[in-house]
Amino acid sequence: MAIAKVTEIKVSSPASFDDAIKQGIMRANKTLKNVKSAWVKDFEVSVGDEGQITEYRVLLKITFILEDLVV
């Protein structure tokens, strides 16, 4: 029986929401094993003084499978 765990991460990119999602998945894979899916929970932008978008942010829920301990 597999057991999954969900963790939230917030990630940003100066390029796009799509890039922020890709960066988040890549970062999650550096730390977590068995990443199986991601759900975009929230979108956000940071706006500069002149009204331009300076940063795209996403809140991701990352699902990964826990490894069984061998006893």
mmCIF file of N, CA and C in Angstrom:
data_model
loop_
_atom_site.group_PDB
_atom_site.id
_atom_site.type_symbol
_atom_site.label_atom_id
_atom_site.label_comp_id
_atom_site.label_asym_id
_atom_site.label_seq_id
_atom_site.Cartn_x
_atom_site.Cartn_y
_atom_site.Cartn_z
ATOM 1 N N MET A 1 0.842 -1.170 0.000
ATOM 2 C CA MET A 1 0.000 0.000 0.000
ATOM 3 C C MET A 1 0.892 1.238 0.000
ATOM 4 N N ALA A 2 0.608 2.150 -0.878
ATOM 5 C CA ALA A 2 1.378 3.390 -0.968
ATOM 6 C C ALA A 2 0.704 4.478 -0.143
ATOM 7 N N ILE A 3 1.523 5.295 0.481
ATOM 8 C CA ILE A 3 1.028 6.434 1.243
ATOM 9 C C ILE A 3 1.604 7.697 0.621
ATOM 10 N N ALA A 4 0.727 8.631 0.328
ATOM 11 C CA ALA A 4 1.148 9.889 -0.289
ATOM 12 C C ALA A 4 1.119 11.006 0.748
ATOM 13 N N LYS A 5 1.971 11.977 0.538
ATOM 14 C CA LYS A 5 2.014 13.157 1.385
ATOM 15 C C LYS A 5 1.933 14.378 0.471
ATOM 16 N N VAL A 6 1.331 15.450 0.968
ATOM 17 C CA VAL A 6 1.202 16.688 0.207
ATOM 18 C C VAL A 6 1.897 17.796 0.980
ATOM 19 N N THR A 7 2.711 18.563 0.282
ATOM 20 C CA THR A 7 3.373 19.710 0.883
ATOM 21 C C THR A 7 3.162 20.927 -0.012
ATOM 22 N N GLU A 8 3.170 22.105 0.582
ATOM 23 C CA GLU A 8 2.975 23.333 -0.183
ATOM 24 C C GLU A 8 4.294 24.078 -0.331
ATOM 25 N N ILE A 9 4.511 24.605 -1.531
ATOM 26 C CA ILE A 9 5.663 25.474 -1.750
ATOM 27 C C ILE A 9 5.196 26.692 -2.536
ATOM 28 N N LYS A 10 5.831 27.809 -2.289
ATOM 29 C CA LYS A 10 5.559 29.029 -3.036
ATOM 30 C C LYS A 10 6.818 29.345 -3.820
ATOM 31 N N VAL A 11 6.644 29.586 -5.112
ATOM 32 C CA VAL A 11 7.800 29.809 -5.982
ATOM 33 C C VAL A 11 7.512 30.985 -6.906
ATOM 34 N N SER A 12 8.579 31.675 -7.305
ATOM 35 C CA SER A 12 8.395 32.854 -8.156
ATOM 36 C C SER A 12 9.328 32.809 -9.355
ATOM 37 N N SER A 13 8.964 33.581 -10.369
ATOM 38 C CA SER A 13 9.762 33.716 -11.579
ATOM 39 C C SER A 13 9.548 35.114 -12.148
ATOM 40 N N PRO A 14 10.589 35.716 -12.685
ATOM 41 C CA PRO A 14 10.399 37.014 -13.344
ATOM 42 C C PRO A 14 9.818 36.855 -14.753
ATOM 43 N N ALA A 15 9.761 35.619 -15.271
ATOM 44 C CA ALA A 15 9.360 35.387 -16.666
ATOM 45 C C ALA A 15 7.865 35.144 -16.856
ATOM 46 N N SER A 16 7.298 34.156 -16.117
ATOM 47 C CA SER A 16 5.899 33.785 -16.350
ATOM 48 C C SER A 16 5.409 32.838 -15.260
ATOM 49 N N PHE A 17 4.076 32.637 -15.236
ATOM 50 C CA PHE A 17 3.507 31.638 -14.329
ATOM 51 C C PHE A 17 4.008 30.250 -14.705
ATOM 52 N N ASP A 18 4.056 29.964 -15.998
ATOM 53 C CA ASP A 18 4.516 28.663 -16.475
ATOM 54 C C ASP A 18 5.942 28.382 -15.998
ATOM 55 N N ASP A 19 6.803 29.366 -16.089
ATOM 56 C CA ASP A 19 8.181 29.202 -15.629
ATOM 57 C C ASP A 19 8.231 28.991 -14.118
ATOM 58 N N ALA A 20 7.404 29.695 -13.374
ATOM 59 C CA ALA A 20 7.369 29.522 -11.916
ATOM 60 C C ALA A 20 6.955 28.091 -11.561
ATOM 61 N N ILE A 21 5.963 27.554 -12.277
ATOM 62 C CA ILE A 21 5.529 26.176 -12.022
ATOM 63 C C ILE A 21 6.664 25.207 -12.313
ATOM 64 N N LYS A 22 7.324 25.374 -13.459
ATOM 65 C CA LYS A 22 8.441 24.487 -13.817
ATOM 66 C C LYS A 22 9.565 24.570 -12.793
ATOM 67 N N GLN A 23 9.896 25.780 -12.342
ATOM 68 C CA GLN A 23 10.946 25.954 -11.336
ATOM 69 C C GLN A 23 10.555 25.276 -10.018
ATOM 70 N N GLY A 24 9.283 25.386 -9.652
ATOM 71 C CA GLY A 24 8.807 24.752 -8.423
ATOM 72 C C GLY A 24 8.908 23.237 -8.466
ATOM 73 N N ILE A 25 8.533 22.652 -9.604
ATOM 74 C CA ILE A 25 8.623 21.198 -9.747
ATOM 75 C C ILE A 25 10.079 20.745 -9.711
ATOM 76 N N MET A 26 10.942 21.475 -10.406
ATOM 77 C CA MET A 26 12.367 21.130 -10.397
ATOM 78 C C MET A 26 12.944 21.220 -8.984
ATOM 79 N N ARG A 27 12.565 22.262 -8.244
ATOM 80 C CA ARG A 27 13.073 22.431 -6.874
ATOM 81 C C ARG A 27 12.553 21.341 -5.955
ATOM 82 N N ALA A 28 11.274 21.000 -6.086
ATOM 83 C CA ALA A 28 10.693 19.939 -5.257
ATOM 84 C C ALA A 28 11.415 18.611 -5.497
ATOM 85 N N ASN A 29 11.768 18.327 -6.746
ATOM 86 C CA ASN A 29 12.456 17.075 -7.072
ATOM 87 C C ASN A 29 13.862 17.008 -6.505
ATOM 88 N N LYS A 30 14.466 18.136 -6.153
ATOM 89 C CA LYS A 30 15.791 18.125 -5.532
ATOM 90 C C LYS A 30 15.723 17.622 -4.094
ATOM 91 N N THR A 31 14.603 17.880 -3.430
ATOM 92 C CA THR A 31 14.474 17.561 -2.011
ATOM 93 C C THR A 31 13.596 16.345 -1.746
ATOM 94 N N LEU A 32 12.534 16.203 -2.513
ATOM 95 C CA LEU A 32 11.557 15.142 -2.292
ATOM 96 C C LEU A 32 11.759 13.998 -3.275
ATOM 97 N N LYS A 33 11.545 12.781 -2.809
ATOM 98 C CA LYS A 33 11.593 11.616 -3.691
ATOM 99 C C LYS A 33 10.175 11.250 -4.101
ATOM 100 N N ASN A 34 10.045 10.660 -5.267
ATOM 101 C CA ASN A 34 8.768 10.124 -5.746
ATOM 102 C C ASN A 34 7.691 11.189 -5.929
ATOM 103 N N VAL A 35 8.059 12.357 -6.445
ATOM 104 C CA VAL A 35 7.059 13.393 -6.740
ATOM 105 C C VAL A 35 6.161 12.872 -7.857
ATOM 106 N N LYS A 36 4.849 12.913 -7.622
ATOM 107 C CA LYS A 36 3.893 12.352 -8.579
ATOM 108 C C LYS A 36 2.993 13.383 -9.225
ATOM 109 N N SER A 37 2.700 14.476 -8.540
ATOM 110 C CA SER A 37 1.810 15.481 -9.134
ATOM 111 C C SER A 37 1.959 16.808 -8.403
ATOM 112 N N ALA A 38 1.401 17.829 -9.040
ATOM 113 C CA ALA A 38 1.382 19.156 -8.433
ATOM 114 C C ALA A 38 0.075 19.818 -8.807
ATOM 115 N N TRP A 39 -0.476 20.561 -7.874
ATOM 116 C CA TRP A 39 -1.714 21.288 -8.079
ATOM 117 C C TRP A 39 -1.424 22.758 -7.811
ATOM 118 N N VAL A 40 -1.776 23.606 -8.756
ATOM 119 C CA VAL A 40 -1.577 25.048 -8.565
ATOM 120 C C VAL A 40 -2.743 25.565 -7.733
ATOM 121 N N LYS A 41 -2.446 25.917 -6.501
ATOM 122 C CA LYS A 41 -3.479 26.370 -5.576
ATOM 123 C C LYS A 41 -3.798 27.846 -5.755
ATOM 124 N N ASP A 42 -2.769 28.658 -6.086
ATOM 125 C CA ASP A 42 -2.987 30.097 -6.155
ATOM 126 C C ASP A 42 -1.980 30.741 -7.100
ATOM 127 N N PHE A 43 -2.409 31.808 -7.748
ATOM 128 C CA PHE A 43 -1.562 32.636 -8.610
ATOM 129 C C PHE A 43 -1.461 34.026 -7.980
ATOM 130 N N GLU A 44 -0.308 34.680 -8.179
ATOM 131 C CA GLU A 44 -0.112 36.029 -7.634
ATOM 132 C C GLU A 44 0.943 36.728 -8.480
ATOM 133 N N VAL A 45 0.842 38.027 -8.605
ATOM 134 C CA VAL A 45 1.896 38.796 -9.270
ATOM 135 C C VAL A 45 2.363 39.901 -8.334
ATOM 136 N N SER A 46 3.626 40.266 -8.505
ATOM 137 C CA SER A 46 4.189 41.415 -7.811
ATOM 138 C C SER A 46 4.253 42.537 -8.840
ATOM 139 N N VAL A 47 3.829 43.734 -8.447
ATOM 140 C CA VAL A 47 3.734 44.855 -9.371
ATOM 141 C C VAL A 47 4.709 45.949 -8.950
ATOM 142 N N GLY A 48 5.467 46.463 -9.928
ATOM 143 C CA GLY A 48 6.446 47.514 -9.677
ATOM 144 C C GLY A 48 5.802 48.889 -9.571
ATOM 145 N N ASP A 49 6.617 49.896 -9.343
ATOM 146 C CA ASP A 49 6.158 51.273 -9.142
ATOM 147 C C ASP A 49 5.409 51.841 -10.342
ATOM 148 N N GLU A 50 5.759 51.403 -11.534
ATOM 149 C CA GLU A 50 5.120 51.936 -12.739
ATOM 150 C C GLU A 50 3.996 51.047 -13.256
ATOM 151 N N GLY A 51 3.549 50.098 -12.437
ATOM 152 C CA GLY A 51 2.424 49.248 -12.802
ATOM 153 C C GLY A 51 2.783 48.009 -13.603
ATOM 154 N N GLN A 52 4.059 47.751 -13.816
ATOM 155 C CA GLN A 52 4.467 46.575 -14.577
ATOM 156 C C GLN A 52 4.604 45.365 -13.660
ATOM 157 N N ILE A 53 4.356 44.193 -14.211
ATOM 158 C CA ILE A 53 4.533 42.954 -13.446
ATOM 159 C C ILE A 53 6.023 42.687 -13.316
ATOM 160 N N THR A 54 6.473 42.532 -12.080
ATOM 161 C CA THR A 54 7.891 42.283 -11.836
ATOM 162 C C THR A 54 8.176 40.832 -11.459
ATOM 163 N N GLU A 55 7.148 40.118 -11.005
ATOM 164 C CA GLU A 55 7.357 38.741 -10.574
ATOM 165 C C GLU A 55 6.037 37.988 -10.622
ATOM 166 N N TYR A 56 6.110 36.751 -11.111
ATOM 167 C CA TYR A 56 4.956 35.847 -11.142
ATOM 168 C C TYR A 56 5.153 34.812 -10.039
ATOM 169 N N ARG A 57 4.121 34.612 -9.230
ATOM 170 C CA ARG A 57 4.231 33.673 -8.111
ATOM 171 C C ARG A 57 3.110 32.651 -8.163
ATOM 172 N N VAL A 58 3.445 31.416 -7.782
ATOM 173 C CA VAL A 58 2.433 30.365 -7.674
ATOM 174 C C VAL A 58 2.610 29.636 -6.350
ATOM 175 N N LEU A 59 1.502 29.209 -5.802
ATOM 176 C CA LEU A 59 1.507 28.355 -4.620
ATOM 177 C C LEU A 59 1.147 26.961 -5.113
ATOM 178 N N LEU A 60 2.088 26.033 -4.966
ATOM 179 C CA LEU A 60 1.907 24.666 -5.454
ATOM 180 C C LEU A 60 1.686 23.706 -4.296
ATOM 181 N N LYS A 61 0.806 22.748 -4.503
ATOM 182 C CA LYS A 61 0.659 21.617 -3.602
ATOM 183 C C LYS A 61 1.301 20.432 -4.313
ATOM 184 N N ILE A 62 2.388 19.949 -3.760
ATOM 185 C CA ILE A 62 3.166 18.870 -4.355
ATOM 186 C C ILE A 62 2.803 17.553 -3.666
ATOM 187 N N THR A 63 2.464 16.543 -4.459
ATOM 188 C CA THR A 63 2.155 15.220 -3.925
ATOM 189 C C THR A 63 3.319 14.285 -4.208
ATOM 190 N N PHE A 64 3.759 13.583 -3.180
ATOM 191 C CA PHE A 64 4.834 12.596 -3.361
ATOM 192 C C PHE A 64 4.522 11.353 -2.538
ATOM 193 N N ILE A 65 5.072 10.231 -2.970
ATOM 194 C CA ILE A 65 4.827 8.938 -2.327
ATOM 195 C C ILE A 65 5.936 8.677 -1.319
ATOM 196 N N LEU A 66 5.540 8.318 -0.102
ATOM 197 C CA LEU A 66 6.515 7.988 0.938
ATOM 198 C C LEU A 66 7.086 6.611 0.681
ATOM 199 N N GLU A 67 8.369 6.458 0.931
ATOM 200 C CA GLU A 67 9.015 5.159 0.769
ATOM 201 C C GLU A 67 8.749 4.283 1.983
ATOM 202 N N ASP A 68 8.593 2.990 1.732
ATOM 203 C CA ASP A 68 8.428 2.038 2.820
ATOM 204 C C ASP A 68 9.763 1.800 3.502
ATOM 205 N N LEU A 69 9.737 1.693 4.819
ATOM 206 C CA LEU A 69 10.942 1.358 5.567
ATOM 207 C C LEU A 69 11.116 -0.158 5.588
ATOM 208 N N VAL A 70 12.302 -0.604 5.320
ATOM 209 C CA VAL A 70 12.584 -2.033 5.368
ATOM 210 C C VAL A 70 13.050 -2.345 6.784
ATOM 211 N N VAL A 71 12.353 -3.289 7.412
ATOM 212 C CA VAL A 71 12.683 -3.636 8.800
ATOM 213 C C VAL A 71 13.396 -4.954 8.863
#
